[in-house]
Amino acid sequence: MPKIIRFEALARCGGEIWIENEGQIYRLRKTRQGKLILTK
């Protein structure tokens, strides 16, 4: 079973986090409507 982590727990100080995966940087942010957008 995959581990579930609340977005609010990751982004404690705001509405976005930066994720590094295999040398690539990604931005995960929460919109005003509560949706998540992942961009490279």
PDB file of C-alpha atoms in Angstrom:
ATOM      1  CA  MET A   1       0.000   0.000   0.000  1.00  0.00           C
ATOM      2  CA  PRO A   2       1.447   3.427  -0.917  1.00  0.00           C
ATOM      3  CA  LYS A   3       2.168   5.953   1.802  1.00  0.00           C
ATOM      4  CA  ILE A   4      -0.274   8.882   1.890  1.00  0.00           C
ATOM      5  CA  ILE A   5       1.065  12.314   2.867  1.00  0.00           C
ATOM      6  CA  ARG A   6      -1.139  15.400   3.103  1.00  0.00           C
ATOM      7  CA  PHE A   7       0.033  18.293   0.914  1.00  0.00           C
ATOM      8  CA  GLU A   8      -0.293  20.646   3.880  1.00  0.00           C
ATOM      9  CA  ALA A   9       2.230  18.516   5.781  1.00  0.00           C
ATOM     10  CA  LEU A  10       4.765  18.931   2.964  1.00  0.00           C
ATOM     11  CA  ALA A  11       4.133  22.624   2.275  1.00  0.00           C
ATOM     12  CA  ARG A  12       3.955  23.851   5.864  1.00  0.00           C
ATOM     13  CA  CYS A  13       5.022  27.409   5.035  1.00  0.00           C
ATOM     14  CA  GLY A  14       3.106  28.019   1.816  1.00  0.00           C
ATOM     15  CA  GLY A  15       1.283  26.689  -1.172  1.00  0.00           C
ATOM     16  CA  GLU A  16       4.170  25.096  -3.033  1.00  0.00           C
ATOM     17  CA  ILE A  17       7.076  22.716  -2.714  1.00  0.00           C
ATOM     18  CA  TRP A  18      10.079  21.933  -4.913  1.00  0.00           C
ATOM     19  CA  ILE A  19      10.889  18.275  -5.567  1.00  0.00           C
ATOM     20  CA  GLU A  20      14.193  16.878  -6.877  1.00  0.00           C
ATOM     21  CA  ASN A  21      14.057  13.555  -8.711  1.00  0.00           C
ATOM     22  CA  GLU A  22      17.063  12.091 -10.527  1.00  0.00           C
ATOM     23  CA  GLY A  23      18.634  15.524 -11.008  1.00  0.00           C
ATOM     24  CA  GLN A  24      15.434  17.161 -12.273  1.00  0.00           C
ATOM     25  CA  ILE A  25      13.612  19.864 -10.295  1.00  0.00           C
ATOM     26  CA  TYR A  26       9.814  19.951 -10.173  1.00  0.00           C
ATOM     27  CA  ARG A  27       7.437  22.483  -8.627  1.00  0.00           C
ATOM     28  CA  LEU A  28       4.233  21.254  -6.995  1.00  0.00           C
ATOM     29  CA  ARG A  29       1.782  24.001  -6.118  1.00  0.00           C
ATOM     30  CA  LYS A  30      -1.781  24.275  -4.903  1.00  0.00           C
ATOM     31  CA  THR A  31      -4.178  26.513  -6.837  1.00  0.00           C
ATOM     32  CA  ARG A  32      -6.842  28.780  -5.350  1.00  0.00           C
ATOM     33  CA  GLN A  33      -9.389  26.118  -6.281  1.00  0.00           C
ATOM     34  CA  GLY A  34      -7.470  23.518  -4.253  1.00  0.00           C
ATOM     35  CA  LYS A  35      -6.072  21.577  -7.215  1.00  0.00           C
ATOM     36  CA  LEU A  36      -2.414  20.542  -7.512  1.00  0.00           C
ATOM     37  CA  ILE A  37      -0.206  21.455 -10.477  1.00  0.00           C
ATOM     38  CA  LEU A  38       3.155  19.786 -11.098  1.00  0.00           C
ATOM     39  CA  THR A  39       5.523  21.633 -13.446  1.00  0.00           C
ATOM     40  CA  LYS A  40       9.086  20.980 -14.498  1.00  0.00           C
TER      41      LYS A  40
END
